[in-house]
């Protein structure tokens, strides 16, 4: 490229010679770039926008949605109370389910054939029973076992209570959800654990780190990277899955909504109330998941990507800087008090 | 392998400066005989370099020394203490995992692939084992860790995560991590094989420095120049046995065995 200069390259068409001018033979950097036109893509985009606009218009104008009823109920005491019950069920089943699931995962990975078979059988059974069937079973536990007690296996019982008094409806629901969740959680945790590179365990063993500490400090934090995306799915699924405990007449969100529309017949707006709450709660969980995942990604990337919040702040800062630059000569420093 | 009776009568503490004693060690992986009767003695303060073609069993030998692999026959002792077993009368009892873990705190191990804990900072990598296995106070462990990092030339990387470091730096951290337990012996399993050629030197320099200060070491490597410079003893292994051993001048410059000569002619 020794012959090219900063001015028009030799042999290049001089500006204004018209479209018939032969293609420039010189430095391509001096030529105008014409981006590809995606006509089909634009048409498809426009069609989708029209469809969405129609739907939103319908939401706003179709009287069947009854937005007034929605407004009346969405923050009503009954509904807020019901949301609280839904949250409690989700929280208990998540925490207990994943605790039990983690234990089951390590039992399945255990070298003892008895323990690993027991864990496998548990997972097999509880994944086989539909949650709703299992819940009704627990609801009817007292028909199966009238009393629960402690004693010598197959021997005398020292202490016992009536099953119904110790396990209320809510207890039965939590147990049902937990046992169901644990089966899935076990497989998720096991997947995370076997995804941890074998060398990590070897290094921990070679350093003489105690076994439980190896699991808690070396294996699980790394397994979390693989566990969290699926676990997020599970917890969100569980949040919505709590709606099936309506069969046990527990006052969670979906049950209360049904009770209300059973009374007043406003089915659509009340289903909207439930929908809105489920969407809000799921969104909050998704945000939480993002930050938890980020925490466990420490050390995984050389430079962690900025959070949306950091990105927004950075964007505002650039805007401000740009604005300041544009306004610099115009804004002289005003002495304080001048503005009055 | 609960009752190993092979060579029990020989399994007695050695008081003549022997740090590592490997005696008649056999190891099979299924039908494959990886070690077929290996004997090796390493005196305190000495550097032993193990050479040999891949598949000769040198890594497996190293891994049996800290009981990452169980031996099928024979025994290993470090500073007079049997590894992985407890002798009682005419029987060898397998040790519980807890006791094996305690024994391993006396044996530093440096892996080919570093195996640093990626989710912990460099400092936390170094203090994890002293705090959890030796129950050192955290403060004290941190002080030791900083001193060791300075020694391997990484004092400024205390709070970095392993993936933010180059391979050579990671391996130096791994060496510091092994040293943090103040082990009686350091085992290196091809410590420079996963490194870019220009990073090999910085790791070998650290190992040379340790050799000068009298650390007992067994180094499995392909670096012949390093062996010549640092080793007190060079051991050549092939096909699961020690073919010959001796000072580097003898083994490297005038090998007695045809297999040693063939190997050296390929790598030199």
PDB file of N, CA and C in Angstrom, chain B residues 194-246:
ATOM      1  N   UNK B 194       1.813 -28.681  32.263  1.00  0.00           N
ATOM      2  CA  UNK B 194       0.644 -27.981  31.739  1.00  0.00           C
ATOM      3  C   UNK B 194       0.956 -26.520  31.424  1.00  0.00           C
ATOM      4  N   UNK B 195       2.225 -26.161  31.453  1.00  0.00           N
ATOM      5  CA  UNK B 195       2.577 -24.744  31.320  1.00  0.00           C
ATOM      6  C   UNK B 195       3.115 -24.425  29.928  1.00  0.00           C
ATOM      7  N   UNK B 196       2.890 -23.180  29.504  1.00  0.00           N
ATOM      8  CA  UNK B 196       3.531 -22.692  28.292  1.00  0.00           C
ATOM      9  C   UNK B 196       5.039 -22.680  28.516  1.00  0.00           C
ATOM     10  N   UNK B 197       5.817 -22.945  27.472  1.00  0.00           N
ATOM     11  CA  UNK B 197       7.279 -23.068  27.649  1.00  0.00           C
ATOM     12  C   UNK B 197       7.906 -21.878  28.371  1.00  0.00           C
ATOM     13  N   UNK B 198       7.416 -20.654  28.099  1.00  0.00           N
ATOM     14  CA  UNK B 198       8.081 -19.505  28.721  1.00  0.00           C
ATOM     15  C   UNK B 198       7.743 -19.365  30.197  1.00  0.00           C
ATOM     16  N   UNK B 199       6.778 -20.167  30.702  1.00  0.00           N
ATOM     17  CA  UNK B 199       6.403 -20.075  32.113  1.00  0.00           C
ATOM     18  C   UNK B 199       7.046 -21.172  32.958  1.00  0.00           C
ATOM     19  N   UNK B 200       7.701 -22.137  32.279  1.00  0.00           N
ATOM     20  CA  UNK B 200       8.278 -23.275  32.995  1.00  0.00           C
ATOM     21  C   UNK B 200       9.365 -22.803  33.963  1.00  0.00           C
ATOM     22  N   UNK B 201      10.171 -21.855  33.492  1.00  0.00           N
ATOM     23  CA  UNK B 201      11.322 -21.405  34.274  1.00  0.00           C
ATOM     24  C   UNK B 201      10.954 -20.877  35.638  1.00  0.00           C
ATOM     25  N   UNK B 202       9.898 -20.053  35.721  1.00  0.00           N
ATOM     26  CA  UNK B 202       9.555 -19.430  36.998  1.00  0.00           C
ATOM     27  C   UNK B 202       9.143 -20.475  38.030  1.00  0.00           C
ATOM     28  N   UNK B 203       8.508 -21.560  37.562  1.00  0.00           N
ATOM     29  CA  UNK B 203       8.097 -22.606  38.495  1.00  0.00           C
ATOM     30  C   UNK B 203       9.312 -23.424  38.935  1.00  0.00           C
ATOM     31  N   UNK B 204      10.165 -23.761  37.965  1.00  0.00           N
ATOM     32  CA  UNK B 204      11.365 -24.531  38.316  1.00  0.00           C
ATOM     33  C   UNK B 204      12.249 -23.740  39.271  1.00  0.00           C
ATOM     34  N   UNK B 205      12.304 -22.414  39.086  1.00  0.00           N
ATOM     35  CA  UNK B 205      13.121 -21.599  39.986  1.00  0.00           C
ATOM     36  C   UNK B 205      12.644 -21.727  41.430  1.00  0.00           C
ATOM     37  N   UNK B 206      11.311 -21.741  41.613  1.00  0.00           N
ATOM     38  CA  UNK B 206      10.767 -21.883  42.964  1.00  0.00           C
ATOM     39  C   UNK B 206      11.169 -23.235  43.550  1.00  0.00           C
ATOM     40  N   UNK B 207      11.068 -24.280  42.710  1.00  0.00           N
ATOM     41  CA  UNK B 207      11.414 -25.625  43.210  1.00  0.00           C
ATOM     42  C   UNK B 207      12.914 -25.704  43.535  1.00  0.00           C
ATOM     43  N   UNK B 208      13.727 -25.083  42.699  1.00  0.00           N
ATOM     44  CA  UNK B 208      15.178 -25.069  42.956  1.00  0.00           C
ATOM     45  C   UNK B 208      15.477 -24.382  44.268  1.00  0.00           C
ATOM     46  N   UNK B 209      14.764 -23.284  44.507  1.00  0.00           N
ATOM     47  CA  UNK B 209      14.960 -22.536  45.746  1.00  0.00           C
ATOM     48  C   UNK B 209      14.621 -23.415  46.951  1.00  0.00           C
ATOM     49  N   UNK B 210      13.535 -24.201  46.821  1.00  0.00           N
ATOM     50  CA  UNK B 210      13.168 -25.112  47.910  1.00  0.00           C
ATOM     51  C   UNK B 210      14.249 -26.171  48.111  1.00  0.00           C
ATOM     52  N   UNK B 211      14.810 -26.643  47.007  1.00  0.00           N
ATOM     53  CA  UNK B 211      15.846 -27.676  47.093  1.00  0.00           C
ATOM     54  C   UNK B 211      17.046 -27.145  47.864  1.00  0.00           C
ATOM     55  N   UNK B 212      17.392 -25.887  47.607  1.00  0.00           N
ATOM     56  CA  UNK B 212      18.547 -25.292  48.282  1.00  0.00           C
ATOM     57  C   UNK B 212      18.334 -25.199  49.782  1.00  0.00           C
ATOM     58  N   UNK B 213      17.053 -25.001  50.198  1.00  0.00           N
ATOM     59  CA  UNK B 213      16.799 -24.846  51.631  1.00  0.00           C
ATOM     60  C   UNK B 213      16.523 -26.175  52.312  1.00  0.00           C
ATOM     61  N   UNK B 214      16.801 -27.289  51.607  1.00  0.00           N
ATOM     62  CA  UNK B 214      16.769 -28.579  52.279  1.00  0.00           C
ATOM     63  C   UNK B 214      15.404 -29.206  52.425  1.00  0.00           C
ATOM     64  N   UNK B 215      14.465 -28.870  51.530  1.00  0.00           N
ATOM     65  CA  UNK B 215      13.161 -29.528  51.569  1.00  0.00           C
ATOM     66  C   UNK B 215      13.282 -30.904  50.911  1.00  0.00           C
ATOM     67  N   UNK B 216      12.712 -31.915  51.535  1.00  0.00           N
ATOM     68  CA  UNK B 216      12.710 -33.249  50.944  1.00  0.00           C
ATOM     69  C   UNK B 216      11.666 -33.273  49.828  1.00  0.00           C
ATOM     70  N   UNK B 217      12.099 -33.678  48.638  1.00  0.00           N
ATOM     71  CA  UNK B 217      11.162 -33.614  47.522  1.00  0.00           C
ATOM     72  C   UNK B 217      11.294 -34.819  46.612  1.00  0.00           C
ATOM     73  N   UNK B 218      10.152 -35.223  46.049  1.00  0.00           N
ATOM     74  CA  UNK B 218      10.154 -36.188  44.958  1.00  0.00           C
ATOM     75  C   UNK B 218       9.463 -35.502  43.787  1.00  0.00           C
ATOM     76  N   UNK B 219      10.166 -35.401  42.670  1.00  0.00           N
ATOM     77  CA  UNK B 219       9.639 -34.639  41.545  1.00  0.00           C
ATOM     78  C   UNK B 219       9.534 -35.554  40.328  1.00  0.00           C
ATOM     79  N   UNK B 220       8.313 -35.753  39.862  1.00  0.00           N
ATOM     80  CA  UNK B 220       8.117 -36.452  38.589  1.00  0.00           C
ATOM     81  C   UNK B 220       8.114 -35.393  37.501  1.00  0.00           C
ATOM     82  N   UNK B 221       8.990 -35.528  36.518  1.00  0.00           N
ATOM     83  CA  UNK B 221       9.090 -34.466  35.522  1.00  0.00           C
ATOM     84  C   UNK B 221       9.677 -35.002  34.221  1.00  0.00           C
ATOM     85  N   UNK B 222       9.588 -34.188  33.191  1.00  0.00           N
ATOM     86  CA  UNK B 222      10.260 -34.492  31.931  1.00  0.00           C
ATOM     87  C   UNK B 222      11.419 -33.525  31.691  1.00  0.00           C
ATOM     88  N   UNK B 223      11.670 -32.650  32.670  1.00  0.00           N
ATOM     89  CA  UNK B 223      12.711 -31.640  32.507  1.00  0.00           C
ATOM     90  C   UNK B 223      14.076 -32.229  32.878  1.00  0.00           C
ATOM     91  N   UNK B 224      14.794 -32.728  31.885  1.00  0.00           N
ATOM     92  CA  UNK B 224      16.066 -33.395  32.151  1.00  0.00           C
ATOM     93  C   UNK B 224      17.090 -32.410  32.719  1.00  0.00           C
ATOM     94  N   UNK B 225      17.073 -31.198  32.178  1.00  0.00           N
ATOM     95  CA  UNK B 225      18.023 -30.188  32.646  1.00  0.00           C
ATOM     96  C   UNK B 225      17.840 -29.896  34.121  1.00  0.00           C
ATOM     97  N   UNK B 226      16.581 -29.822  34.527  1.00  0.00           N
ATOM     98  CA  UNK B 226      16.254 -29.596  35.934  1.00  0.00           C
ATOM     99  C   UNK B 226      16.780 -30.750  36.792  1.00  0.00           C
ATOM    100  N   UNK B 227      16.580 -31.975  36.290  1.00  0.00           N
ATOM    101  CA  UNK B 227      17.039 -33.150  37.032  1.00  0.00           C
ATOM    102  C   UNK B 227      18.545 -33.089  37.230  1.00  0.00           C
ATOM    103  N   UNK B 228      19.243 -32.743  36.167  1.00  0.00           N
ATOM    104  CA  UNK B 228      20.701 -32.697  36.234  1.00  0.00           C
ATOM    105  C   UNK B 228      21.170 -31.672  37.254  1.00  0.00           C
ATOM    106  N   UNK B 229      20.459 -30.533  37.279  1.00  0.00           N
ATOM    107  CA  UNK B 229      20.903 -29.427  38.122  1.00  0.00           C
ATOM    108  C   UNK B 229      20.550 -29.629  39.594  1.00  0.00           C
ATOM    109  N   UNK B 230      19.366 -30.166  39.864  1.00  0.00           N
ATOM    110  CA  UNK B 230      18.825 -30.136  41.219  1.00  0.00           C
ATOM    111  C   UNK B 230      18.850 -31.485  41.929  1.00  0.00           C
ATOM    112  N   UNK B 231      18.710 -32.573  41.169  1.00  0.00           N
ATOM    113  CA  UNK B 231      18.473 -33.861  41.817  1.00  0.00           C
ATOM    114  C   UNK B 231      19.697 -34.365  42.560  1.00  0.00           C
ATOM    115  N   UNK B 232      19.457 -34.968  43.737  1.00  0.00           N
ATOM    116  CA  UNK B 232      20.492 -35.753  44.385  1.00  0.00           C
ATOM    117  C   UNK B 232      20.478 -37.159  43.804  1.00  0.00           C
ATOM    118  N   UNK B 233      19.246 -37.628  43.537  1.00  0.00           N
ATOM    119  CA  UNK B 233      19.086 -38.952  42.958  1.00  0.00           C
ATOM    120  C   UNK B 233      18.145 -38.849  41.767  1.00  0.00           C
ATOM    121  N   UNK B 234      18.497 -39.505  40.678  1.00  0.00           N
ATOM    122  CA  UNK B 234      17.583 -39.620  39.546  1.00  0.00           C
ATOM    123  C   UNK B 234      17.124 -41.064  39.488  1.00  0.00           C
ATOM    124  N   UNK B 235      15.804 -41.241  39.363  1.00  0.00           N
ATOM    125  CA  UNK B 235      15.227 -42.575  39.293  1.00  0.00           C
ATOM    126  C   UNK B 235      14.605 -42.719  37.915  1.00  0.00           C
ATOM    127  N   UNK B 236      14.980 -43.770  37.196  1.00  0.00           N
ATOM    128  CA  UNK B 236      14.355 -43.994  35.900  1.00  0.00           C
ATOM    129  C   UNK B 236      13.398 -45.173  36.010  1.00  0.00           C
ATOM    130  N   UNK B 237      12.130 -44.914  35.688  1.00  0.00           N
ATOM    131  CA  UNK B 237      11.106 -45.962  35.766  1.00  0.00           C
ATOM    132  C   UNK B 237      10.637 -46.335  34.377  1.00  0.00           C
ATOM    133  N   UNK B 238      10.308 -47.604  34.203  1.00  0.00           N
ATOM    134  CA  UNK B 238       9.678 -48.044  32.964  1.00  0.00           C
ATOM    135  C   UNK B 238       8.841 -49.272  33.269  1.00  0.00           C
ATOM    136  N   UNK B 239       7.652 -49.298  32.723  1.00  0.00           N
ATOM    137  CA  UNK B 239       6.796 -50.476  32.816  1.00  0.00           C
ATOM    138  C   UNK B 239       6.581 -50.921  34.269  1.00  0.00           C
ATOM    139  N   UNK B 240       6.411 -49.959  35.164  1.00  0.00           N
ATOM    140  CA  UNK B 240       6.027 -50.293  36.530  1.00  0.00           C
ATOM    141  C   UNK B 240       7.151 -50.714  37.454  1.00  0.00           C
ATOM    142  N   UNK B 241       8.399 -50.599  37.007  1.00  0.00           N
ATOM    143  CA  UNK B 241       9.520 -50.906  37.901  1.00  0.00           C
ATOM    144  C   UNK B 241      10.581 -49.820  37.792  1.00  0.00           C
ATOM    145  N   UNK B 242      11.420 -49.729  38.845  1.00  0.00           N
ATOM    146  CA  UNK B 242      12.560 -48.826  38.777  1.00  0.00           C
ATOM    147  C   UNK B 242      13.652 -49.543  37.991  1.00  0.00           C
ATOM    148  N   UNK B 243      14.020 -48.953  36.858  1.00  0.00           N
ATOM    149  CA  UNK B 243      15.023 -49.606  36.006  1.00  0.00           C
ATOM    150  C   UNK B 243      16.421 -49.330  36.545  1.00  0.00           C
ATOM    151  N   UNK B 244      16.683 -48.050  36.848  1.00  0.00           N
ATOM    152  CA  UNK B 244      17.947 -47.760  37.510  1.00  0.00           C
ATOM    153  C   UNK B 244      17.863 -46.438  38.241  1.00  0.00           C
ATOM    154  N   UNK B 245      18.681 -46.276  39.237  1.00  0.00           N
ATOM    155  CA  UNK B 245      18.707 -45.023  39.979  1.00  0.00           C
ATOM    156  C   UNK B 245      20.119 -44.731  40.448  1.00  0.00           C
ATOM    157  N   UNK B 246      20.358 -43.452  40.694  1.00  0.00           N
ATOM    158  CA  UNK B 246      21.688 -43.054  41.136  1.00  0.00           C
ATOM    159  C   UNK B 246      21.833 -41.551  40.986  1.00  0.00           C
TER     160      UNK B 246
END
